[in-house]
CSV table of C-alpha atoms in Angstrom, one decimal:
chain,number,residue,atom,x,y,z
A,298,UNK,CA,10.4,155.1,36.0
A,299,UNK,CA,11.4,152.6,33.0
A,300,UNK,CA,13.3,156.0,31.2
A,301,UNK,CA,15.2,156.8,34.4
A,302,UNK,CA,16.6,153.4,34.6
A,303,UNK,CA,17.4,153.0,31.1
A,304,UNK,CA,18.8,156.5,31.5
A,305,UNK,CA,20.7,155.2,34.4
A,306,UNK,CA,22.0,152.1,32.9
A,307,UNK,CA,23.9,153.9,30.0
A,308,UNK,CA,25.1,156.3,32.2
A,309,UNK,CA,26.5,153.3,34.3
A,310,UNK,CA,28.0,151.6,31.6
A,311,UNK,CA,29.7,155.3,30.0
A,312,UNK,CA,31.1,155.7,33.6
A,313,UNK,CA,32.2,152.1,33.9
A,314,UNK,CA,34.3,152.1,29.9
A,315,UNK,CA,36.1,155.6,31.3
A,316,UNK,CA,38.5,153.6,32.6
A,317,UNK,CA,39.5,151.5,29.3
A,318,UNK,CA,39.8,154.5,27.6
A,319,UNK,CA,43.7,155.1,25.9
A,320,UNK,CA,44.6,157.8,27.3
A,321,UNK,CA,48.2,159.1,26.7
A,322,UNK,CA,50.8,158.9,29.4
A,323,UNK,CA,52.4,162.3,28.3
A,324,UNK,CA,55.2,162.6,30.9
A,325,UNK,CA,56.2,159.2,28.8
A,326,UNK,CA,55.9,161.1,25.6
A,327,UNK,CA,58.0,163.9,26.5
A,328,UNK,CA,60.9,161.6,28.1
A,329,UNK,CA,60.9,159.6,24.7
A,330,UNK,CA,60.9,163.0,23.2
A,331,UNK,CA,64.0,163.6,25.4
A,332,UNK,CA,66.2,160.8,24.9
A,333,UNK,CA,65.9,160.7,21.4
A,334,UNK,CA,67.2,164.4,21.2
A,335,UNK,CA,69.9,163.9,24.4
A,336,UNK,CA,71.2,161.3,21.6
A,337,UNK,CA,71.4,164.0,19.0
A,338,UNK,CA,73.1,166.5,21.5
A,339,UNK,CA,75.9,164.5,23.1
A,340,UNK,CA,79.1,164.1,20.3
A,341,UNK,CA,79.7,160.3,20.4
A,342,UNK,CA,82.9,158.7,20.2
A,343,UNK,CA,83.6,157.6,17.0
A,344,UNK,CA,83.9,154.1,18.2
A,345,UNK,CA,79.9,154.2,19.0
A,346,UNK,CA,78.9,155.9,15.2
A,347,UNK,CA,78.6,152.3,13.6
A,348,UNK,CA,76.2,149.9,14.0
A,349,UNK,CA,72.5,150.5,15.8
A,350,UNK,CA,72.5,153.4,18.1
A,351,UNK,CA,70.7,151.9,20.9
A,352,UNK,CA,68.9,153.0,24.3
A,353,UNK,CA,67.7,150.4,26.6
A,354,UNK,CA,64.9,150.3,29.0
A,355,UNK,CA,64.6,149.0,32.5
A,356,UNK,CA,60.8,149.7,33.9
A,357,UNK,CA,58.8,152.4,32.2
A,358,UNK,CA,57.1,150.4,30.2
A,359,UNK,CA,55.0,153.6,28.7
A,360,UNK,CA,58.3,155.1,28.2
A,361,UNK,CA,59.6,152.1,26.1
A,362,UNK,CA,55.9,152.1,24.1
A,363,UNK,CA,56.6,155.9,23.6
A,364,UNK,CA,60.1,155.1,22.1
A,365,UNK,CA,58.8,152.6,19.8
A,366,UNK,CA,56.2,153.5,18.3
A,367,UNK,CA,57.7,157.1,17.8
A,368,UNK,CA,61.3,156.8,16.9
A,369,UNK,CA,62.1,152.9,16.3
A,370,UNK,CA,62.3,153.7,12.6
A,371,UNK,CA,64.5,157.3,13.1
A,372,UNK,CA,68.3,157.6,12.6
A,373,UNK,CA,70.9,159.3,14.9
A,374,UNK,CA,73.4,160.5,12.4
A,375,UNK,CA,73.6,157.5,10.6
A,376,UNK,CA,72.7,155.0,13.1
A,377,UNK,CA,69.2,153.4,13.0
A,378,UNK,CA,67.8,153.6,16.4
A,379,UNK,CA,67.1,150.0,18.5
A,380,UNK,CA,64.9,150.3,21.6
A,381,UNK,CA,65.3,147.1,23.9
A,382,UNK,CA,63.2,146.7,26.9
A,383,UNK,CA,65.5,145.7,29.6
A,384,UNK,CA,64.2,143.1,32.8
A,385,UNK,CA,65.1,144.2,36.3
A,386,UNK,CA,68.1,142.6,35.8
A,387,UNK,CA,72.1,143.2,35.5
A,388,UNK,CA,72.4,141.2,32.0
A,389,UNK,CA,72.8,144.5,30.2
A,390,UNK,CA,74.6,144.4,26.7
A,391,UNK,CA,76.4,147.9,25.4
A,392,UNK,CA,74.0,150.7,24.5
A,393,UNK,CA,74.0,153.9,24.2
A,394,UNK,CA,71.8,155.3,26.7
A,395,UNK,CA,70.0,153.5,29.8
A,396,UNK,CA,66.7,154.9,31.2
A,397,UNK,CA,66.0,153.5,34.2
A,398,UNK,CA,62.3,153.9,35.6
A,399,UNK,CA,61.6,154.7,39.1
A,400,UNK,CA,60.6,151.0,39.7
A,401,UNK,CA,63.9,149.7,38.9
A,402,UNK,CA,65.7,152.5,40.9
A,403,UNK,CA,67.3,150.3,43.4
A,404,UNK,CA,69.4,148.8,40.6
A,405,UNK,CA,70.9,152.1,39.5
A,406,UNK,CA,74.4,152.2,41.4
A,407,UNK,CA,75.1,148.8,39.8
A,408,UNK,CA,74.1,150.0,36.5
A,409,UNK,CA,76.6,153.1,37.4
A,410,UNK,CA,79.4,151.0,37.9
A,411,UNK,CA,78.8,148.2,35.3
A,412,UNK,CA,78.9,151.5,33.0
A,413,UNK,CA,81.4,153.9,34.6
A,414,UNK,CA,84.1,155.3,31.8
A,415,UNK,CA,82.0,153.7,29.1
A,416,UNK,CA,80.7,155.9,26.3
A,417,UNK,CA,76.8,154.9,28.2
A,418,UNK,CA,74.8,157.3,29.3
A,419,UNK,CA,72.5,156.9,32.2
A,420,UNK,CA,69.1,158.7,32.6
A,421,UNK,CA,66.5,158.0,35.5
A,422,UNK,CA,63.8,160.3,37.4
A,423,UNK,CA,64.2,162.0,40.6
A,424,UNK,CA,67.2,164.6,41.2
A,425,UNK,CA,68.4,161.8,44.1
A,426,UNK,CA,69.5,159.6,41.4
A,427,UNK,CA,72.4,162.1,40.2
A,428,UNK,CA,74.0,160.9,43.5
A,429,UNK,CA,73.5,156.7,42.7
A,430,UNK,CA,75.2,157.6,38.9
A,431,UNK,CA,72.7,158.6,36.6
A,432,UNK,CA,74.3,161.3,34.1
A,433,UNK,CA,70.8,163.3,34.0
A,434,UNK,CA,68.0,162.9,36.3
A,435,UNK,CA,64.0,164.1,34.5
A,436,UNK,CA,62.5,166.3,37.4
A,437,UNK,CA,58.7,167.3,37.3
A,438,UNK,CA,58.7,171.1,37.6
A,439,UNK,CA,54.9,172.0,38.6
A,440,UNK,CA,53.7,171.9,34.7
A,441,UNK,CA,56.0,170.0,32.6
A,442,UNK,CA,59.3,168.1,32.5
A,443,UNK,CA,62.8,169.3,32.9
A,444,UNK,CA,66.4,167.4,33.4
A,445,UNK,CA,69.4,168.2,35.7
A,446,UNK,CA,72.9,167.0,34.3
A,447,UNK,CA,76.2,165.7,36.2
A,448,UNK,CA,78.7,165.5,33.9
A,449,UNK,CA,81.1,163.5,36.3
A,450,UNK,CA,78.6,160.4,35.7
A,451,UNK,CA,79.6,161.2,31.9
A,452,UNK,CA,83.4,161.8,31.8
A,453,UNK,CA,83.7,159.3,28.4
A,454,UNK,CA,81.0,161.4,26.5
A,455,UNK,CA,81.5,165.1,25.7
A,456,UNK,CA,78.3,166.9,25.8
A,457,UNK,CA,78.3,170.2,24.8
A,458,UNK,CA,77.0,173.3,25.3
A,459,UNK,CA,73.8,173.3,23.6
A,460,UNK,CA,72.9,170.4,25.8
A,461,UNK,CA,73.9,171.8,29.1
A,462,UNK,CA,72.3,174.8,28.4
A,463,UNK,CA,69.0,172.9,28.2
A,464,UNK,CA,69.3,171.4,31.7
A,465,UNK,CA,67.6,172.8,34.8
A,466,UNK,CA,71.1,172.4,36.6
A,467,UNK,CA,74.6,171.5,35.7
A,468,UNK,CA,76.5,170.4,37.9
């Protein structure tokens, strides 16, 4: 009886440490994967080449760990990359793109208009949020991520072909 509850016990405390365990939060890994790239596809005005090329983030907190630890120390052409972790707030400075996570949705049409004909672009989840401004929306396609594009919530950037032939729908 002593082995079986020894046994027990360790078993206990394995199921009880599961929880604690790191694991990766990969749709986060392949949105950072993403908006790096979206900033290598879009042809910048050359009024937003100097300086940091920057991409803020409002909620997704494993999405702005993702971009960090990953590509905080890349370039985009010649532009170091600065991630900034936004608060659920409208005090945004100029970047160059804005994900903004599904708990700080109900700020996106402000965002839209604080950023409308600015060289910003705007990428949340869900294909509703094409509607509230958001340039391109990720959309969880049964196995893995994809993006839908509106290029009227884009009309200062020129995004290209390579780009829009990546999206699930252009519109």
């Amino acid at each position: 009886m002593k082995k079986f509850t020894l046994f027990l016990s360790m078993f206990l405390s394995v199921i009880i440490q599961l929880p604690e365990m790191n694991e990766k939060d990969t749709g986060a890994l392949v949105k950072a994967s993403y908006l790096y790239n979206f900033g290598k596809y879009i042809d910048w005005p050359e009024s937003e080449k100097s300086g940091n090329f920057v991409i803020s983030v409002m909620g997704g907190d494993n999405l702005y760990q993702e971009l960090v630890k990953n590509y905080n120390s890349k370039q985009i052409g010649l532009q170091q990359i600065e991630i900034r972790k936004l608060s659920n707030t409208l005090k945004i400075s100029d970047c160059h793109i804005i994900y903004v996570g599904k708990e700080s949705q109900e700020f996106l049409p402000q965002i839209a208009e604080k950023f409308k004909n600015t060289p910003t672009l705007i990428v949340s989840d869900g294909e509703a949020t094409l509607s509230d401004g958001s340039a391109i929306a990720f959309i969880w396609n049964e196995s893995n991520w994809l993006f839908d594009l509106n290029t009227s919530n884009a009309e200062s950037l020129y995004i290209g072909s390579t780009l829009k032939s990546l999206a699930r729908k252009v519109e």
